[in-house]
Each structure stands twice: as structure tokens, then as C-alpha cells.
PDB file of C-alpha atoms in Angstrom:
ATOM      1  CA  PHE A 537     106.029  82.738  31.706  1.00 88.00           C
ATOM      2  CA  GLY A 538     106.878  86.470  30.179  1.00 91.00           C
ATOM      3  CA  ALA A 539     108.297  84.711  26.939  1.00 91.00           C
ATOM      4  CA  ILE A 540     105.530  81.719  26.937  1.00 87.00           C
ATOM      5  CA  TRP A 541     103.216  84.485  27.299  1.00 86.00           C
ATOM      6  CA  ARG A 542     104.666  86.852  24.268  1.00 89.00           C
ATOM      7  CA  VAL A 543     104.686  83.669  22.082  1.00 89.00           C
ATOM      8  CA  GLU A 544     101.199  82.835  22.711  1.00 86.00           C
ATOM      9  CA  ARG A 545     100.516  86.696  21.945  1.00 86.00           C
ATOM     10  CA  ARG A 546     102.091  86.609  18.326  1.00 88.00           C
ATOM     11  CA  HIS A 547     101.301  83.177  17.453  1.00 87.00           C
ATOM     12  CA  HIS A 548      97.718  82.522  19.313  1.00 83.00           C
ATOM     13  CA  TYR A 549      98.204  78.573  19.738  1.00 84.00           C
ATOM     14  CA  GLY A 550      95.465  78.516  22.267  1.00 82.00           C
ATOM     15  CA  LEU A 551      97.359  78.708  25.621  1.00 79.00           C
ATOM     16  CA  ARG A 552      94.612  81.466  26.990  1.00 76.00           C
ATOM     17  CA  THR A 553      91.320  79.808  25.737  1.00 76.00           C
ATOM     18  CA  MET A 554      92.216  75.974  26.686  1.00 74.00           C
ATOM     19  CA  LEU A 555      90.902  74.845  29.574  1.00 68.00           C
ATOM     20  CA  ARG A 556      92.430  74.769  32.996  1.00 70.00           C
ATOM     21  CA  HIS A 557      91.399  71.729  35.675  1.00 76.00           C
ATOM     22  CA  ILE A 558      93.725  69.651  37.872  1.00 80.00           C
ATOM     23  CA  GLU A 559      93.727  66.256  35.979  1.00 82.00           C
ATOM     24  CA  THR A 560      94.005  64.521  39.740  1.00 87.00           C
ATOM     25  CA  SER A 561      94.207  60.780  37.858  1.00 89.00           C
ATOM     26  CA  ARG A 562      96.889  61.506  35.170  1.00 87.00           C
ATOM     27  CA  LEU A 563      99.301  63.100  37.630  1.00 89.00           C
ATOM     28  CA  ARG A 564      98.199  60.276  40.061  1.00 91.00           C
ATOM     29  CA  ARG A 565      99.651  58.055  37.484  1.00 90.00           C
ATOM     30  CA  LEU A 566     102.809  60.642  36.865  1.00 90.00           C
ATOM     31  CA  THR A 567     103.558  60.056  40.191  1.00 91.00           C
ATOM     32  CA  ILE A 568     103.630  56.709  40.671  1.00 91.00           C
ATOM     33  CA  LEU A 569     105.560  56.770  37.504  1.00 90.00           C
ATOM     34  CA  GLY A 570     108.263  59.185  38.565  1.00 92.00           C
ATOM     35  CA  ALA A 571     108.584  59.534  42.214  1.00 95.00           C
ATOM     36  CA  PRO A 572     110.548  56.110  42.348  1.00 94.00           C
ATOM     37  CA  ALA A 573     113.049  57.311  39.413  1.00 92.00           C
ATOM     38  CA  GLY A 574     113.447  60.884  41.655  1.00 93.00           C
ATOM     39  CA  GLY A 575     114.289  58.533  44.571  1.00 95.00           C
ATOM     40  CA  GLN A 576     116.413  56.613  42.745  1.00 93.00           C
ATOM     41  CA  ILE A 577     118.381  59.891  42.123  1.00 91.00           C
ATOM     42  CA  PHE A 578     118.426  60.854  45.283  1.00 95.00           C
ATOM     43  CA  VAL A 579     119.571  57.420  47.059  1.00 94.00           C
ATOM     44  CA  GLU A 580     122.863  57.500  44.412  1.00 91.00           C
ATOM     45  CA  ILE A 581     123.561  61.043  45.331  1.00 92.00           C
ATOM     46  CA  SER A 582     123.071  60.902  48.975  1.00 95.00           C
ATOM     47  CA  ILE A 583     125.581  57.690  49.146  1.00 95.00           C
ATOM     48  CA  PHE A 584     128.481  59.558  47.930  1.00 93.00           C
ATOM     49  CA  GLY A 585     127.518  62.419  49.844  1.00 95.00           C
ATOM     50  CA  LEU A 586     127.835  60.765  53.059  1.00 96.00           C
ATOM     51  CA  VAL A 587     130.877  58.913  51.549  1.00 96.00           C
ATOM     52  CA  THR A 588     132.241  62.133  51.102  1.00 96.00           C
ATOM     53  CA  PHE A 589     131.517  62.919  54.234  1.00 96.00           C
ATOM     54  CA  LEU A 590     133.138  60.069  55.583  1.00 97.00           C
ATOM     55  CA  ILE A 591     136.141  60.562  53.908  1.00 97.00           C
ATOM     56  CA  GLY A 592     136.723  64.298  54.802  1.00 95.00           C
ATOM     57  CA  THR A 593     136.894  62.884  58.334  1.00 95.00           C
ATOM     58  CA  MET A 594     140.266  61.427  57.473  1.00 96.00           C
ATOM     59  CA  GLY A 595     142.027  64.772  56.654  1.00 95.00           C
ATOM     60  CA  PRO A 596     142.967  66.194  53.803  1.00 95.00           C
ATOM     61  CA  LEU A 597     145.207  64.539  51.964  1.00 95.00           C
ATOM     62  CA  PRO A 598     142.829  61.583  51.436  1.00 96.00           C
ATOM     63  CA  ARG A 599     139.373  64.362  50.636  1.00 96.00           C
ATOM     64  CA  ALA A 600     141.993  65.895  48.235  1.00 97.00           C
ATOM     65  CA  GLY A 601     142.572  62.335  46.235  1.00 97.00           C
ATOM     66  CA  HIS A 602     138.739  61.335  46.887  1.00 97.00           C
ATOM     67  CA  GLU A 603     137.796  64.648  44.952  1.00 97.00           C
ATOM     68  CA  ILE A 604     139.681  63.832  42.377  1.00 97.00           C
ATOM     69  CA  ALA A 605     138.951  60.394  41.583  1.00 97.00           C
ATOM     70  CA  LEU A 606     135.160  61.392  41.980  1.00 96.00           C
ATOM     71  CA  ASN A 607     135.804  63.946  39.357  1.00 96.00           C
ATOM     72  CA  CYS A 608     137.524  61.675  37.249  1.00 96.00           C
ATOM     73  CA  ALA A 609     134.202  59.093  37.935  1.00 95.00           C
ATOM     74  CA  SER A 610     131.372  61.231  37.324  1.00 94.00           C
ATOM     75  CA  PHE A 611     133.453  62.744  34.032  1.00 95.00           C
ATOM     76  CA  THR A 612     132.656  58.663  32.257  1.00 95.00           C
ATOM     77  CA  PHE A 613     129.613  58.611  34.374  1.00 95.00           C
ATOM     78  CA  MET A 614     128.474  61.208  31.099  1.00 95.00           C
ATOM     79  CA  VAL A 615     128.282  58.964  28.515  1.00 95.00           C
ATOM     80  CA  PRO A 616     126.620  55.706  29.821  1.00 95.00           C
ATOM     81  CA  PHE A 617     124.165  58.198  31.778  1.00 95.00           C
ATOM     82  CA  ALA A 618     123.297  59.692  28.057  1.00 96.00           C
ATOM     83  CA  ILE A 619     122.824  56.380  26.827  1.00 97.00           C
ATOM     84  CA  SER A 620     120.254  55.661  29.440  1.00 96.00           C
ATOM     85  CA  ALA A 621     117.860  58.863  28.682  1.00 96.00           C
ATOM     86  CA  ALA A 622     118.190  57.276  24.970  1.00 96.00           C
ATOM     87  CA  ALA A 623     117.324  53.848  25.914  1.00 96.00           C
ATOM     88  CA  ALA A 624     114.545  54.833  28.242  1.00 96.00           C
ATOM     89  CA  VAL A 625     112.751  56.922  24.886  1.00 96.00           C
ATOM     90  CA  ARG A 626     113.698  54.057  22.426  1.00 96.00           C
ATOM     91  CA  VAL A 627     112.550  51.302  24.807  1.00 96.00           C
ATOM     92  CA  GLY A 628     109.529  53.177  25.301  1.00 94.00           C
ATOM     93  CA  GLN A 629     108.838  54.199  21.549  1.00 95.00           C
ATOM     94  CA  GLY A 630     108.873  50.301  20.797  1.00 93.00           C
ATOM     95  CA  ILE A 631     106.259  49.661  23.279  1.00 91.00           C
ATOM     96  CA  GLY A 632     103.940  52.460  22.429  1.00 91.00           C
ATOM     97  CA  ARG A 633     104.225  51.197  18.924  1.00 90.00           C
ATOM     98  CA  LYS A 634     103.674  47.650  19.833  1.00 88.00           C
ATOM     99  CA  ALA A 635     106.701  46.198  19.065  1.00 90.00           C
ATOM    100  CA  PRO A 636     108.495  45.129  21.906  1.00 89.00           C
ATOM    101  CA  THR A 637     111.472  42.769  20.004  1.00 90.00           C
ATOM    102  CA  GLU A 638     112.457  46.484  18.826  1.00 93.00           C
ATOM    103  CA  ALA A 639     112.261  47.587  22.463  1.00 94.00           C
ATOM    104  CA  ALA A 640     114.156  44.795  23.841  1.00 94.00           C
ATOM    105  CA  SER A 641     116.648  45.101  20.857  1.00 94.00           C
ATOM    106  CA  ALA A 642     117.015  48.704  22.014  1.00 95.00           C
ATOM    107  CA  GLY A 643     117.347  47.896  25.759  1.00 95.00           C
ATOM    108  CA  TRP A 644     120.188  45.444  24.934  1.00 96.00           C
ATOM    109  CA  ALA A 645     121.852  47.812  22.860  1.00 96.00           C
ATOM    110  CA  ALA A 646     121.788  50.900  25.527  1.00 96.00           C
ATOM    111  CA  ILE A 647     123.119  48.199  27.775  1.00 96.00           C
ATOM    112  CA  LEU A 648     126.039  46.957  25.927  1.00 96.00           C
ATOM    113  CA  PHE A 649     127.306  49.975  24.117  1.00 95.00           C
ATOM    114  CA  GLY A 650     127.378  51.587  27.914  1.00 94.00           C
ATOM    115  CA  ALA A 651     129.054  48.516  29.017  1.00 92.00           C
ATOM    116  CA  ALA A 652     131.612  48.899  26.310  1.00 94.00           C
ATOM    117  CA  CYS A 653     132.050  52.456  27.077  1.00 95.00           C
ATOM    118  CA  ARG A 654     132.985  51.979  30.405  1.00 93.00           C
ATOM    119  CA  ALA A 655     135.556  49.147  29.939  1.00 94.00           C
ATOM    120  CA  THR A 656     136.986  51.471  27.714  1.00 95.00           C
ATOM    121  CA  PHE A 657     137.254  54.156  30.276  1.00 96.00           C
ATOM    122  CA  SER A 658     138.166  51.799  33.192  1.00 96.00           C
ATOM    123  CA  ALA A 659     141.388  50.391  31.081  1.00 96.00           C
ATOM    124  CA  MET A 660     142.124  54.259  30.502  1.00 96.00           C
ATOM    125  CA  LEU A 661     142.279  54.530  34.601  1.00 96.00           C
ATOM    126  CA  PHE A 662     143.896  51.316  35.048  1.00 96.00           C
ATOM    127  CA  LEU A 663     146.830  52.417  32.416  1.00 96.00           C
ATOM    128  CA  PHE A 664     147.239  56.441  33.106  1.00 97.00           C
ATOM    129  CA  ALA A 665     146.201  57.126  36.663  1.00 96.00           C
ATOM    130  CA  HIS A 666     149.728  58.878  37.533  1.00 96.00           C
ATOM    131  CA  PRO A 667     149.413  61.170  34.394  1.00 97.00           C
ATOM    132  CA  ILE A 668     145.343  61.746  35.543  1.00 97.00           C
ATOM    133  CA  ALA A 669     146.507  62.686  38.981  1.00 97.00           C
ATOM    134  CA  ARG A 670     149.081  64.403  38.094  1.00 97.00           C
ATOM    135  CA  ALA A 671     146.750  66.416  35.488  1.00 96.00           C
ATOM    136  CA  PHE A 672     145.018  67.828  38.649  1.00 96.00           C
ATOM    137  CA  THR A 673     148.289  68.821  40.939  1.00 95.00           C
ATOM    138  CA  PRO A 674     151.763  68.519  40.985  1.00 96.00           C
ATOM    139  CA  ASP A 675     151.718  67.004  44.677  1.00 96.00           C
ATOM    140  CA  PRO A 676     153.339  63.762  45.198  1.00 96.00           C
ATOM    141  CA  ALA A 677     151.109  63.167  48.025  1.00 96.00           C
ATOM    142  CA  VAL A 678     148.138  64.209  47.034  1.00 97.00           C
ATOM    143  CA  ILE A 679     148.896  61.969  43.569  1.00 97.00           C
ATOM    144  CA  ALA A 680     149.801  59.106  45.797  1.00 96.00           C
ATOM    145  CA  ALA A 681     146.124  59.382  47.634  1.00 96.00           C
ATOM    146  CA  THR A 682     144.353  59.614  44.216  1.00 97.00           C
ATOM    147  CA  ILE A 683     145.832  56.267  42.224  1.00 97.00           C
ATOM    148  CA  PRO A 684     144.564  53.694  44.555  1.00 97.00           C
ATOM    149  CA  LEU A 685     140.989  55.473  44.261  1.00 97.00           C
ATOM    150  CA  LEU A 686     141.159  55.792  40.134  1.00 97.00           C
ATOM    151  CA  PHE A 687     142.271  51.886  40.465  1.00 97.00           C
ATOM    152  CA  VAL A 688     138.956  51.195  42.396  1.00 97.00           C
ATOM    153  CA  ALA A 689     136.915  53.599  39.919  1.00 96.00           C
ATOM    154  CA  GLY A 690     138.293  51.811  37.089  1.00 96.00           C
ATOM    155  CA  ALA A 691     137.399  48.198  38.808  1.00 95.00           C
ATOM    156  CA  PHE A 692     133.510  49.727  38.911  1.00 95.00           C
ATOM    157  CA  GLN A 693     133.060  51.396  35.484  1.00 94.00           C
ATOM    158  CA  PHE A 694     131.902  48.371  33.582  1.00 95.00           C
ATOM    159  CA  PHE A 695     129.319  47.472  36.550  1.00 95.00           C
ATOM    160  CA  ASP A 696     128.213  51.503  36.288  1.00 94.00           C
ATOM    161  CA  GLY A 697     127.697  51.244  32.746  1.00 94.00           C
ATOM    162  CA  LEU A 698     125.142  48.387  33.512  1.00 95.00           C
ATOM    163  CA  GLN A 699     123.525  49.704  36.067  1.00 95.00           C
ATOM    164  CA  ILE A 700     122.398  52.821  34.905  1.00 95.00           C
ATOM    165  CA  THR A 701     122.038  51.746  31.115  1.00 96.00           C
ATOM    166  CA  ALA A 702     119.923  49.368  32.207  1.00 96.00           C
ATOM    167  CA  THR A 703     117.644  51.841  34.622  1.00 96.00           C
ATOM    168  CA  GLY A 704     117.047  53.790  31.628  1.00 96.00           C
ATOM    169  CA  ALA A 705     115.748  50.606  29.812  1.00 96.00           C
ATOM    170  CA  LEU A 706     113.612  49.493  32.342  1.00 96.00           C
ATOM    171  CA  ARG A 707     112.284  52.967  32.896  1.00 95.00           C
ATOM    172  CA  GLY A 708     111.200  52.660  29.088  1.00 94.00           C
ATOM    173  CA  ALA A 709     109.092  49.859  29.642  1.00 94.00           C
ATOM    174  CA  GLY A 710     107.387  51.681  32.502  1.00 92.00           C
ATOM    175  CA  ASN A 711     109.349  49.768  35.521  1.00 94.00           C
ATOM    176  CA  THR A 712     110.740  52.995  37.871  1.00 93.00           C
ATOM    177  CA  HIS A 713     110.795  50.951  41.001  1.00 94.00           C
ATOM    178  CA  ALA A 714     113.557  48.378  40.297  1.00 94.00           C
ATOM    179  CA  GLY A 715     116.219  50.783  40.261  1.00 93.00           C
ATOM    180  CA  LEU A 716     115.018  52.411  43.429  1.00 95.00           C
ATOM    181  CA  ILE A 717     114.971  49.156  45.330  1.00 96.00           C
ATOM    182  CA  VAL A 718     118.254  47.783  43.819  1.00 95.00           C
ATOM    183  CA  GLN A 719     120.167  50.689  44.455  1.00 93.00           C
ATOM    184  CA  ILE A 720     118.932  50.845  48.161  1.00 96.00           C
ATOM    185  CA  ILE A 721     119.841  47.283  48.667  1.00 96.00           C
ATOM    186  CA  GLY A 722     123.208  47.839  46.611  1.00 95.00           C
ATOM    187  CA  TYR A 723     124.739  51.376  48.050  1.00 95.00           C
ATOM    188  CA  TRP A 724     122.801  51.358  51.506  1.00 96.00           C
ATOM    189  CA  ILE A 725     122.612  47.687  52.579  1.00 96.00           C
ATOM    190  CA  ILE A 726     125.493  46.552  51.574  1.00 96.00           C
ATOM    191  CA  GLY A 727     127.945  48.870  50.120  1.00 96.00           C
ATOM    192  CA  LEU A 728     127.738  51.253  52.831  1.00 96.00           C
ATOM    193  CA  PRO A 729     128.301  48.734  55.662  1.00 96.00           C
ATOM    194  CA  VAL A 730     131.622  46.719  53.720  1.00 97.00           C
ATOM    195  CA  GLY A 731     133.212  50.390  53.212  1.00 97.00           C
ATOM    196  CA  TYR A 732     132.682  51.589  56.638  1.00 96.00           C
ATOM    197  CA  PHE A 733     133.935  48.070  58.035  1.00 97.00           C
ATOM    198  CA  LEU A 734     136.892  48.190  55.371  1.00 97.00           C
ATOM    199  CA  ALA A 735     137.774  52.137  56.150  1.00 96.00           C
ATOM    200  CA  PHE A 736     137.366  52.434  60.200  1.00 95.00           C
ATOM    201  CA  ARG A 737     137.612  48.611  61.220  1.00 95.00           C
ATOM    202  CA  LEU A 738     140.377  47.075  59.058  1.00 95.00           C
ATOM    203  CA  HIS A 739     141.704  50.706  58.618  1.00 94.00           C
ATOM    204  CA  GLN A 740     141.758  50.798  54.876  1.00 95.00           C
ATOM    205  CA  GLY A 741     140.887  54.675  54.735  1.00 95.00           C
ATOM    206  CA  ALA A 742     139.197  56.114  51.610  1.00 96.00           C
ATOM    207  CA  VAL A 743     140.229  52.925  49.593  1.00 97.00           C
ATOM    208  CA  GLY A 744     137.864  51.176  51.952  1.00 97.00           C
ATOM    209  CA  LEU A 745     134.879  53.220  51.047  1.00 97.00           C
ATOM    210  CA  TRP A 746     135.186  53.009  47.979  1.00 97.00           C
ATOM    211  CA  LEU A 747     135.600  49.332  47.579  1.00 97.00           C
ATOM    212  CA  GLY A 748     131.997  49.458  49.452  1.00 96.00           C
ATOM    213  CA  LEU A 749     131.006  51.730  46.599  1.00 95.00           C
ATOM    214  CA  CYS A 750     132.283  49.443  44.465  1.00 96.00           C
ATOM    215  CA  ALA A 751     130.388  46.281  45.784  1.00 96.00           C
ATOM    216  CA  GLY A 752     127.081  48.014  45.780  1.00 95.00           C
ATOM    217  CA  LEU A 753     127.882  48.881  41.894  1.00 95.00           C
ATOM    218  CA  ILE A 754     128.630  45.304  41.358  1.00 96.00           C
ATOM    219  CA  VAL A 755     125.404  44.351  42.463  1.00 96.00           C
ATOM    220  CA  ALA A 756     123.233  47.173  41.072  1.00 95.00           C
ATOM    221  CA  GLY A 757     124.783  46.238  37.810  1.00 95.00           C
ATOM    222  CA  THR A 758     124.458  42.759  37.680  1.00 96.00           C
ATOM    223  CA  ALA A 759     120.803  42.880  39.605  1.00 96.00           C
ATOM    224  CA  LEU A 760     119.341  45.218  37.069  1.00 96.00           C
ATOM    225  CA  THR A 761     120.794  43.478  34.054  1.00 96.00           C
ATOM    226  CA  ALA A 762     118.884  40.326  35.617  1.00 96.00           C
ATOM    227  CA  THR A 763     115.662  42.316  35.885  1.00 96.00           C
ATOM    228  CA  TRP A 764     115.935  43.784  32.023  1.00 96.00           C
ATOM    229  CA  ARG A 765     116.669  40.011  30.860  1.00 95.00           C
ATOM    230  CA  HIS A 766     113.806  38.895  33.184  1.00 94.00           C
ATOM    231  CA  THR A 767     111.576  41.850  31.243  1.00 92.00           C
ATOM    232  CA  THR A 768     112.865  41.221  27.406  1.00 91.00           C
ATOM    233  CA  ARG A 769     111.417  37.535  28.083  1.00 89.00           C
ATOM    234  CA  LYS A 770     108.269  38.416  29.245  1.00 85.00           C
ATOM    235  CA  LEU A 771     107.802  40.884  26.270  1.00 78.00           C
ATOM    236  CA  SER A 772     108.554  38.064  23.960  1.00 73.00           C
ATOM    237  CA  LEU A 773     106.221  36.040  25.745  1.00 68.00           C
ATOM    238  CA  SER A 774     103.664  38.414  24.853  1.00 63.00           C
ATOM    239  CA  THR A 775     104.252  38.650  21.527  1.00 58.00           C
ATOM    240  CA  GLN A 776     104.712  35.045  21.000  1.00 57.00           C
ATOM    241  CA  SER A 777     101.248  34.868  22.509  1.00 56.00           C
ATOM    242  CA  ARG A 778      99.710  37.477  20.060  1.00 57.00           C
ATOM    243  CA  ILE A 779     100.813  35.861  17.546  1.00 51.00           C
ATOM    244  CA  GLU A 780      99.112  32.622  18.375  1.00 51.00           C
ATOM    245  CA  MET A 781      96.160  34.579  18.775  1.00 52.00           C
TER     246      MET A 781
END
């Protein structure tokens, strides 16, 4: 606030003289649009937090392997996450310009680019799992606990790329609810029960919980990509109807 006030005094942008009133209707629209997106972030963070807690009850070795694998998966996630943000902007701009074909192309380009990046990371995790784990620790026991989780991380990379970039494209189209609903179903209704069953009933340990996350990401990636495909069909139909008119 101090910096803003100083710039305003120097350049006189009009901040001190502007009308100050709360636009409840606009705030309501922003809340309806933004709350599901925030809820989706909460759903995703909380499931990984719960999985970390459950693995923590298994002992220090599973926990160490989990932290290394999660660090790697989070690192590779940053690339499609950035592509997703760009997709939201480009799709939104296309729709704002009343160019739905451009919006659809931008969304599909982001989804394909994000999926391709994650497929590349997947190959790296499969081929270089041991060197990656070895870069974190020289302990053979921790390396042995990490490698299976890196393999599971490699298995879900592609679908994770699909779900996050499709989410960005859908947000650009104004659909913030689909991501929240799909992730609740994928993570909490499917992924967590499957992971818990594999980990504690079939005694697969941390790998079982990660396989549950993998199942949830496969569901989320597939469902959100299908939702975006349905959205692009609606956009193309709206374009055709305007041309006919």
C-alpha cells in the first residue's frame, strides 16, 4: 500500500479520487467463477497431504522414498501447470474475441503440448529412476524404497499432463466446476479407497497408495479431456449457427 500510495502521489493516476463502493454483483460473479478453482486446488493438495500422512505411519524408509518421488513429480508438474495457465488465457481471449475456433485450437494445443512434455518426463523416470534416486541419497535402502514410486510417477505423468492442461482450457472457457467435480471423484471417491485397499489390505505399502493416486489421475485426465472435447463441439456448433444466421 505504501508503494502504491507513493506512485499515485508522483503520477496522479486517479486512485485517490476514484469512486469507492463495493460492486456486489461483480464480486458474486467472480466468486461463483473462482471458488471452484480454489476448491480444486484444495482437493488436490489435501489428497497428497493425506497420502503423505498415511505413508508417514509406515516408517522412515517409505516416508523418505515418498518425499523423493513426490519432489520429482512436483518438479515435472510445473511445466504443464504453466502451460495450463497459458491455455486459460489464450482460450479466454479467443472466446472474448468471439473466435471459438481459435479458442478450441489454443486449448487442444496446450493439452497436446502438456501431455507430450509429461510423456517425455515419464520416459526419463522409467529409464533413469536409479540415478535420480541416487542424486538425492547414497543410502541403498532409501533408493530401493524410492525407485518403485518413481515408476508409478512415470506411469501417471501423461494423464496428469492431460488433466491439468484440460483444466486450464476449461477455465478459459468459463467452466471451473468440471475440474472440481472430476478431482473429487477421481481422488477421493476412486483414488483414495483404491490406494488404501492396496496399501493396507494387500500390504503394498507406499506403492499401493501411489497406485491409488495413479488411478485417480487416469480418471481425471480422461474425464477432463472428454469434457474439453464436448466443450469444443459446443463452440463449433455456436460458430456454425452464427454463420447460418
